[in-house]
Structures are given as structure tokens and as C-alpha cells.
PDB file of C-alpha atoms and ligand atoms in Angstrom:
ATOM      1  CA  MET A   1      15.711   7.809  14.146  1.00 65.00           C
ATOM      2  CA  SER A   2      18.241   7.105  11.397  1.00 71.00           C
ATOM      3  CA  LYS A   3      20.414   5.212  13.899  1.00 75.00           C
ATOM      4  CA  TYR A   4      17.857   2.383  13.715  1.00 83.00           C
ATOM      5  CA  ILE A   5      18.096   2.112   9.943  1.00 86.00           C
ATOM      6  CA  ALA A   6      20.397  -0.458   8.312  1.00 86.00           C
ATOM      7  CA  GLU A   7      19.918   0.699   4.736  1.00 92.00           C
ATOM      8  CA  THR A   8      17.867   3.215   2.786  1.00 95.00           C
ATOM      9  CA  LEU A   9      16.297   1.365  -0.135  1.00 96.00           C
ATOM     10  CA  ILE A  10      14.373   4.179  -1.812  1.00 98.00           C
ATOM     11  CA  THR A  11      15.072   7.829  -1.087  1.00 97.00           C
ATOM     12  CA  GLU A  12      12.543  10.592  -0.543  1.00 98.00           C
ATOM     13  CA  SER A  13      13.253  12.136  -3.946  1.00 98.00           C
ATOM     14  CA  GLU A  14      12.991   8.757  -5.684  1.00 98.00           C
ATOM     15  CA  ILE A  15       9.601   8.248  -4.001  1.00 98.00           C
ATOM     16  CA  LYS A  16       8.470  11.695  -5.168  1.00 98.00           C
ATOM     17  CA  ALA A  17       9.353  10.852  -8.783  1.00 98.00           C
ATOM     18  CA  MET A  18       7.663   7.467  -8.426  1.00 98.00           C
ATOM     19  CA  VAL A  19       4.408   9.029  -7.177  1.00 98.00           C
ATOM     20  CA  GLU A  20       4.437  11.635  -9.957  1.00 98.00           C
ATOM     21  CA  ARG A  21       4.854   8.886 -12.552  1.00 98.00           C
ATOM     22  CA  LEU A  22       1.973   6.845 -11.099  1.00 98.00           C
ATOM     23  CA  GLY A  23      -0.218   9.959 -10.895  1.00 98.00           C
ATOM     24  CA  ALA A  24       0.436  10.743 -14.567  1.00 98.00           C
ATOM     25  CA  GLN A  25      -0.526   7.183 -15.521  1.00 98.00           C
ATOM     26  CA  LEU A  26      -3.776   7.388 -13.549  1.00 98.00           C
ATOM     27  CA  ASN A  27      -4.597  10.813 -15.007  1.00 98.00           C
ATOM     28  CA  HIS A  28      -4.202   9.304 -18.451  1.00 98.00           C
ATOM     29  CA  ASP A  29      -6.207   6.141 -17.748  1.00 98.00           C
ATOM     30  CA  TYR A  30      -9.075   7.542 -15.662  1.00 98.00           C
ATOM     31  CA  ALA A  31      -9.848  10.946 -17.192  1.00 95.00           C
ATOM     32  CA  GLY A  32     -13.624  11.517 -17.232  1.00 93.00           C
ATOM     33  CA  LYS A  33     -14.441   8.434 -15.143  1.00 96.00           C
ATOM     34  CA  GLN A  34     -16.228   8.151 -11.793  1.00 94.00           C
ATOM     35  CA  VAL A  35     -13.469   6.884  -9.532  1.00 97.00           C
ATOM     36  CA  VAL A  36     -13.384   5.642  -5.931  1.00 98.00           C
ATOM     37  CA  ILE A  37      -9.931   5.267  -4.449  1.00 98.00           C
ATOM     38  CA  ILE A  38      -9.807   2.802  -1.590  1.00 98.00           C
ATOM     39  CA  GLY A  39      -6.791   2.793   0.698  1.00 98.00           C
ATOM     40  CA  VAL A  40      -5.886  -0.333   2.607  1.00 97.00           C
ATOM     41  CA  LEU A  41      -5.192   0.795   6.174  1.00 96.00           C
ATOM     42  CA  ARG A  42      -2.884   1.615   7.651  1.00 95.00           C
ATOM     43  CA  GLY A  43       0.159   1.213   5.469  1.00 96.00           C
ATOM     44  CA  SER A  44      -1.225   2.940   2.376  1.00 98.00           C
ATOM     45  CA  VAL A  45      -2.103   6.232   4.082  1.00 98.00           C
ATOM     46  CA  VAL A  46       1.116   8.133   3.363  1.00 98.00           C
ATOM     47  CA  PHE A  47       1.308   6.938  -0.245  1.00 98.00           C
ATOM     48  CA  MET A  48      -2.391   7.544  -0.871  1.00 98.00           C
ATOM     49  CA  SER A  49      -2.282  11.097   0.432  1.00 98.00           C
ATOM     50  CA  ASP A  50       0.611  11.881  -1.913  1.00 98.00           C
ATOM     51  CA  LEU A  51      -0.951  10.034  -4.854  1.00 98.00           C
ATOM     52  CA  ILE A  52      -4.396  11.636  -4.768  1.00 98.00           C
ATOM     53  CA  ARG A  53      -2.812  15.094  -4.857  1.00 98.00           C
ATOM     54  CA  GLN A  54      -1.290  14.198  -8.224  1.00 98.00           C
ATOM     55  CA  LEU A  55      -4.697  13.473  -9.718  1.00 98.00           C
ATOM     56  CA  ASP A  56      -6.427  16.036 -11.887  1.00 96.00           C
ATOM     57  CA  PHE A  57      -9.883  14.403 -11.904  1.00 94.00           C
ATOM     58  CA  PRO A  58     -12.407  14.339  -9.031  1.00 94.00           C
ATOM     59  CA  VAL A  59     -12.146  11.257  -6.812  1.00 96.00           C
ATOM     60  CA  GLU A  60     -13.991   9.830  -3.848  1.00 97.00           C
ATOM     61  CA  ILE A  61     -11.821   8.233  -1.212  1.00 97.00           C
ATOM     62  CA  ASP A  62     -12.537   5.486   1.263  1.00 98.00           C
ATOM     63  CA  PHE A  63     -10.624   3.035   3.419  1.00 98.00           C
ATOM     64  CA  ILE A  64     -10.717  -0.603   4.368  1.00 98.00           C
ATOM     65  CA  SER A  65      -8.763  -2.184   7.178  1.00 97.00           C
ATOM     66  CA  VAL A  66      -7.778  -5.823   7.100  1.00 93.00           C
ATOM     67  CA  SER A  67      -5.516  -7.834   9.320  1.00 86.00           C
ATOM     68  CA  SER A  68      -3.255 -10.493   7.905  1.00 74.00           C
ATOM     69  CA  TYR A  69       0.037  -9.945   9.633  1.00 56.00           C
ATOM     70  CA  GLN A  70       1.484 -10.529  13.044  1.00 54.00           C
ATOM     71  CA  GLY A  71       4.997  -9.200  13.616  1.00 52.00           C
ATOM     72  CA  THR A  72       7.023  -9.733  10.464  1.00 52.00           C
ATOM     73  CA  LYS A  73       5.359 -12.951   9.268  1.00 56.00           C
ATOM     74  CA  SER A  74       2.161 -13.421   7.288  1.00 55.00           C
ATOM     75  CA  THR A  75      -0.459 -15.593   8.946  1.00 57.00           C
ATOM     76  CA  GLY A  76      -2.137 -16.119   5.597  1.00 65.00           C
ATOM     77  CA  VAL A  77      -5.497 -15.335   7.182  1.00 77.00           C
ATOM     78  CA  VAL A  78      -7.198 -12.137   6.056  1.00 87.00           C
ATOM     79  CA  LYS A  79      -9.962 -10.594   8.129  1.00 89.00           C
ATOM     80  CA  ILE A  80     -11.918  -7.351   7.636  1.00 94.00           C
ATOM     81  CA  VAL A  81     -11.366  -5.031  10.608  1.00 95.00           C
ATOM     82  CA  LYS A  82     -13.160  -2.000   9.086  1.00 97.00           C
ATOM     83  CA  ASP A  83     -15.086  -2.097   5.835  1.00 97.00           C
ATOM     84  CA  THR A  84     -15.594   0.737   3.337  1.00 97.00           C
ATOM     85  CA  ASP A  85     -18.575   3.111   3.597  1.00 94.00           C
ATOM     86  CA  HIS A  86     -19.050   3.765  -0.140  1.00 87.00           C
ATOM     87  CA  ASP A  87     -21.192   1.779  -2.536  1.00 93.00           C
ATOM     88  CA  VAL A  88     -18.775   0.988  -5.348  1.00 96.00           C
ATOM     89  CA  THR A  89     -21.343  -0.571  -7.681  1.00 97.00           C
ATOM     90  CA  GLY A  90     -20.824   0.757 -11.205  1.00 97.00           C
ATOM     91  CA  LYS A  91     -17.834   2.867 -10.199  1.00 97.00           C
ATOM     92  CA  HIS A  92     -14.197   2.576 -11.174  1.00 98.00           C
ATOM     93  CA  VAL A  93     -12.340   1.320  -8.121  1.00 98.00           C
ATOM     94  CA  ILE A  94      -8.634   1.741  -7.526  1.00 98.00           C
ATOM     95  CA  LEU A  95      -7.314  -0.172  -4.522  1.00 98.00           C
ATOM     96  CA  VAL A  96      -4.257   1.509  -3.059  1.00 98.00           C
ATOM     97  CA  GLU A  97      -1.762  -0.704  -1.233  1.00 98.00           C
ATOM     98  CA  ASP A  98       1.529   0.037   0.469  1.00 98.00           C
ATOM     99  CA  ILE A  99       3.259  -3.184  -0.578  1.00 98.00           C
ATOM    100  CA  VAL A 100       2.385  -6.555  -2.074  1.00 97.00           C
ATOM    101  CA  ASP A 101       4.281  -9.442  -0.521  1.00 95.00           C
ATOM    102  CA  THR A 102       2.695 -12.939  -0.553  1.00 94.00           C
ATOM    103  CA  GLY A 103      -0.287 -11.527  -2.473  1.00 95.00           C
ATOM    104  CA  LEU A 104      -2.737 -13.123  -0.003  1.00 93.00           C
ATOM    105  CA  THR A 105      -4.216  -9.823   1.193  1.00 94.00           C
ATOM    106  CA  LEU A 106      -4.662  -8.464  -2.291  1.00 96.00           C
ATOM    107  CA  ASN A 107      -6.079 -11.690  -3.601  1.00 95.00           C
ATOM    108  CA  TYR A 108      -8.729 -11.534  -0.893  1.00 95.00           C
ATOM    109  CA  LEU A 109      -9.454  -7.839  -1.540  1.00 97.00           C
ATOM    110  CA  ARG A 110      -9.714  -8.301  -5.298  1.00 97.00           C
ATOM    111  CA  GLU A 111     -12.329 -11.016  -4.823  1.00 96.00           C
ATOM    112  CA  LEU A 112     -14.187  -8.968  -2.207  1.00 96.00           C
ATOM    113  CA  PHE A 113     -14.479  -5.880  -4.434  1.00 97.00           C
ATOM    114  CA  THR A 114     -15.130  -7.814  -7.647  1.00 97.00           C
ATOM    115  CA  ASP A 115     -18.216  -9.270  -5.942  1.00 97.00           C
ATOM    116  CA  ARG A 116     -19.469  -5.730  -5.243  1.00 97.00           C
ATOM    117  CA  GLY A 117     -19.945  -5.026  -8.953  1.00 97.00           C
ATOM    118  CA  PRO A 118     -17.587  -2.128  -9.764  1.00 98.00           C
ATOM    119  CA  ALA A 119     -17.306  -0.833 -13.345  1.00 98.00           C
ATOM    120  CA  SER A 120     -13.636  -1.763 -13.109  1.00 98.00           C
ATOM    121  CA  LEU A 121     -11.105  -2.746 -10.464  1.00 98.00           C
ATOM    122  CA  ARG A 122      -7.389  -2.076 -10.526  1.00 98.00           C
ATOM    123  CA  VAL A 123      -4.656  -2.015  -7.917  1.00 98.00           C
ATOM    124  CA  CYS A 124      -1.973   0.594  -7.367  1.00 98.00           C
ATOM    125  CA  SER A 125       0.776  -0.392  -4.938  1.00 98.00           C
ATOM    126  CA  ALA A 126       3.675   1.780  -3.879  1.00 98.00           C
ATOM    127  CA  PHE A 127       6.019  -1.188  -3.546  1.00 98.00           C
ATOM    128  CA  ASP A 128       6.100  -4.785  -4.643  1.00 98.00           C
ATOM    129  CA  LYS A 129       8.098  -7.847  -3.581  1.00 97.00           C
ATOM    130  CA  PRO A 130       7.450 -10.123  -6.578  1.00 96.00           C
ATOM    131  CA  ASP A 131       9.815 -12.841  -5.303  1.00 95.00           C
ATOM    132  CA  CYS A 132       7.594 -13.402  -2.238  1.00 93.00           C
ATOM    133  CA  ARG A 133       4.344 -14.331  -3.971  1.00 95.00           C
ATOM    134  CA  GLN A 134       2.350 -17.292  -2.688  1.00 94.00           C
ATOM    135  CA  VAL A 135      -0.589 -16.560  -4.982  1.00 95.00           C
ATOM    136  CA  ALA A 136      -0.547 -14.947  -8.420  1.00 96.00           C
ATOM    137  CA  VAL A 137      -2.388 -11.644  -8.232  1.00 96.00           C
ATOM    138  CA  ALA A 138      -2.617  -8.746 -10.674  1.00 97.00           C
ATOM    139  CA  VAL A 139      -1.113  -5.393  -9.663  1.00 98.00           C
ATOM    140  CA  GLU A 140      -1.775  -2.972 -12.492  1.00 98.00           C
ATOM    141  CA  TYR A 141       0.266  -0.032 -11.167  1.00 98.00           C
ATOM    142  CA  VAL A 142       3.501  -0.581  -9.236  1.00 98.00           C
ATOM    143  CA  GLY A 143       5.690   2.213  -7.922  1.00 98.00           C
ATOM    144  CA  GLN A 144       8.836   0.207  -7.336  1.00 98.00           C
ATOM    145  CA  ALA A 145       9.698  -3.494  -7.118  1.00 98.00           C
ATOM    146  CA  ILE A 146      12.089  -4.316  -4.268  1.00 97.00           C
ATOM    147  CA  PRO A 147      14.017  -7.413  -3.158  1.00 95.00           C
ATOM    148  CA  ASN A 148      12.764  -9.787  -0.465  1.00 93.00           C
ATOM    149  CA  ALA A 149      13.414  -7.824   2.745  1.00 92.00           C
ATOM    150  CA  PHE A 150      11.239  -6.501   5.556  1.00 93.00           C
ATOM    151  CA  VAL A 151      10.997  -2.771   4.943  1.00 96.00           C
ATOM    152  CA  VAL A 152       9.700   0.205   6.924  1.00 97.00           C
ATOM    153  CA  GLY A 153       8.940   3.851   6.250  1.00 97.00           C
ATOM    154  CA  TYR A 154       6.641   5.750   3.876  1.00 98.00           C
ATOM    155  CA  GLY A 155       3.641   4.296   5.728  1.00 98.00           C
ATOM    156  CA  LEU A 156       5.079   0.866   6.470  1.00 97.00           C
ATOM    157  CA  ASP A 157       5.638  -0.098  10.096  1.00 96.00           C
ATOM    158  CA  TYR A 158       7.490  -2.380  12.407  1.00 94.00           C
ATOM    159  CA  GLN A 159       5.176  -2.898  15.407  1.00 92.00           C
ATOM    160  CA  GLN A 160       3.350   0.331  14.472  1.00 93.00           C
ATOM    161  CA  ARG A 161       6.517   2.432  14.392  1.00 94.00           C
ATOM    162  CA  TYR A 162       8.555   4.011  11.579  1.00 95.00           C
ATOM    163  CA  ARG A 163       5.535   4.794   9.369  1.00 97.00           C
ATOM    164  CA  ASN A 164       6.591   8.451   9.436  1.00 96.00           C
ATOM    165  CA  LEU A 165       9.979   7.921   7.811  1.00 96.00           C
ATOM    166  CA  PRO A 166       9.849   9.811   4.488  1.00 97.00           C
ATOM    167  CA  TYR A 167      11.895   7.096   2.750  1.00 97.00           C
ATOM    168  CA  LEU A 168      11.810   3.297   2.483  1.00 98.00           C
ATOM    169  CA  ALA A 169      14.366   1.492   4.620  1.00 97.00           C
ATOM    170  CA  VAL A 170      15.525  -1.823   6.015  1.00 94.00           C
ATOM    171  CA  LEU A 171      15.654  -1.792   9.821  1.00 88.00           C
ATOM    172  CA  GLY A 172      18.830  -2.665  11.670  1.00 80.00           C
ATOM    173  CA  ASP A 173      18.753  -4.868  14.754  1.00 74.00           C
ATOM    174  CA  ASP A 174      18.749  -1.746  16.967  1.00 71.00           C
ATOM    175  CA  GLY A 175      15.500  -0.645  15.346  1.00 69.00           C
ATOM    176  CA  LYS A 176      13.773  -3.876  16.297  1.00 73.00           C
ATOM    177  CA  GLU A 177      14.980  -3.733  19.879  1.00 69.00           C
ATOM    178  CA  GLY A 178      14.771   0.002  20.568  1.00 55.00           C
ATOM    179  CA  GLN A 179      11.022   0.057  21.175  1.00 53.00           C
ATOM    180  CA  ASP A 180      11.122   2.045  24.379  1.00 46.00           C
ATOM    181  CA  GLU A 181      13.421   4.875  23.344  1.00 43.00           C
TER     182      GLU A 181
HETATM  183  P1  LIG B   1       0.704  -9.871   1.702  1.00 69.40           P
HETATM  184  O1  LIG B   1      -0.672 -10.336   2.027  1.00 69.40           O
HETATM  185  O2  LIG B   1       0.890  -9.511   0.234  1.00 69.40           O
HETATM  186  O3  LIG B   1       1.746 -10.869   2.146  1.00 69.40           O
HETATM  187  O4  LIG B   1       1.035  -8.614   2.584  1.00 69.40           O
HETATM  188  C1  LIG B   1       0.268  -7.497   2.594  1.00 69.40           C
HETATM  189  C2  LIG B   1       0.542  -6.570   3.744  1.00 69.40           C
HETATM  190  O5  LIG B   1       1.564  -7.029   4.625  1.00 69.40           O
HETATM  191  C3  LIG B   1       1.030  -5.237   3.218  1.00 69.40           C
HETATM  192  O6  LIG B   1      -0.049  -4.422   2.846  1.00 69.40           O
HETATM  193  C4  LIG B   1       1.801  -4.717   4.410  1.00 69.40           C
HETATM  194  O7  LIG B   1       0.944  -4.040   5.295  1.00 69.40           O
HETATM  195  C5  LIG B   1       2.365  -5.961   5.058  1.00 69.40           C
HETATM  196  N1  LIG B   1       3.758  -6.162   4.608  1.00 69.40           N
HETATM  197  C6  LIG B   1       4.212  -6.991   3.649  1.00 69.40           C
HETATM  198  N2  LIG B   1       5.535  -6.884   3.493  1.00 69.40           N
HETATM  199  C7  LIG B   1       5.940  -5.930   4.388  1.00 69.40           C
HETATM  200  C8  LIG B   1       7.214  -5.347   4.707  1.00 69.40           C
HETATM  201  O8  LIG B   1       8.279  -5.635   4.142  1.00 69.40           O
HETATM  202  N3  LIG B   1       7.199  -4.395   5.673  1.00 69.40           N
HETATM  203  C9  LIG B   1       6.086  -4.012   6.333  1.00 69.40           C
HETATM  204  N4  LIG B   1       6.215  -3.073   7.259  1.00 69.40           N
HETATM  205  N5  LIG B   1       4.869  -4.535   6.052  1.00 69.40           N
HETATM  206  C10 LIG B   1       4.807  -5.486   5.087  1.00 69.40           C
END
């Protein structure tokens, strides 16, 4: 698969250190609290499964699926495809994202969950592209800020592929064309 990759941006061992650092921060900030961790499908799945295994307090997990992207461009329209099952009222909610780009998805999700009356709401994103923001949105925990490029791997896809790469990469042109191999 590496023949499709133009550049590795963040290596597997750098990601491991990043997740350990975020886990230590969450262990410090949420000790003794009733926490629900909500992953935003599908991109956050790999990161979330690594992150929750760093946590030394009991957590509930849930998922929400929203659509806001077609191909490599944001449509700016966010729609719920699958909602969470848990009642988050009075609980400490941590939204787990793969990457924040324009901020439109997160802005929508923050408003959605704020209206559900959690004890607190914070966001933990593996990656962040701060130069791409169209709306200002708070991201309390960021693994790694990256430049403005379309990235794949560690849960992130290009047309549903490459999520299984254990590192974060920029696709080469071959990777965008080689869909049938
Ligand atoms: P936003 O609403 O902040 O523009 O984008 C949110 C979602 O778009 C992310 O959760 C992610 O699924 C997708 N996205 C944004 N940038 C990238 C990227 O560089 N690569 C991939 N594969 N997905 C991205």
C-alpha cells in the first residue's frame, strides 16, 4: 500500500506518543468523574480505540455518525446519519474526532450536545488543520496540528480506503486513481 503514499506526515511511533500524552491529560482532568466518550464515525474509530485504552477511569462509549463531506471537499452541510444511544444529561462528555478542518462539523456537534445538558463538554481530536477554519470552534485536546493537506490513515479515508494505515500520510496521485487494485 505504501506505493500510493506521497509522504508520511506522522509516524506510527509519533502517534503512539501522542495518544499516551492525550490519555495522561484526560486521566488528570477526569479522575472520579462520570464520563461518556462519543466517537464521531467513522474516522475517529482507530484513534478512539487507542485512546480509551490509555484511560484509568471507567468510561461509557457511544458513537454518532454525521455526513458533511463528499470526496475531498466539505459541503458545509452537516446531517445526523446515526445518533447516540446514551442519555448524556448530567454527564461529562468528551467528543472524539479524527481531524478538525473547517470546524463546521464540530461546531454543529458542540451545539447539538450542549443542548442535551451534559455536566461538561470537551473535544479531543487526533489531528487539527487550524489554517482551514471557516468557523471558530474550541478543541480542548489536540494530538497534532498539521498543515493544510488532505491526509489519510489512522482512521482517515479517501473514498473509504486507507483507514487501516497505522500512520498519517498524504496520498500520491496513484493512491487516488488505484481504486480497483
Ligand atoms: P470539518 O467539518 O472540520 O471541515 O471536517 C470534519 C471531517 O471531515 C473530519 O472529521 C473528517 O472526517 C473529514 N476531513 C477533514 N479533513 C480531512 C482530511 O484531510 N482527510 C480526510 N480523510 N478526512 C478529512
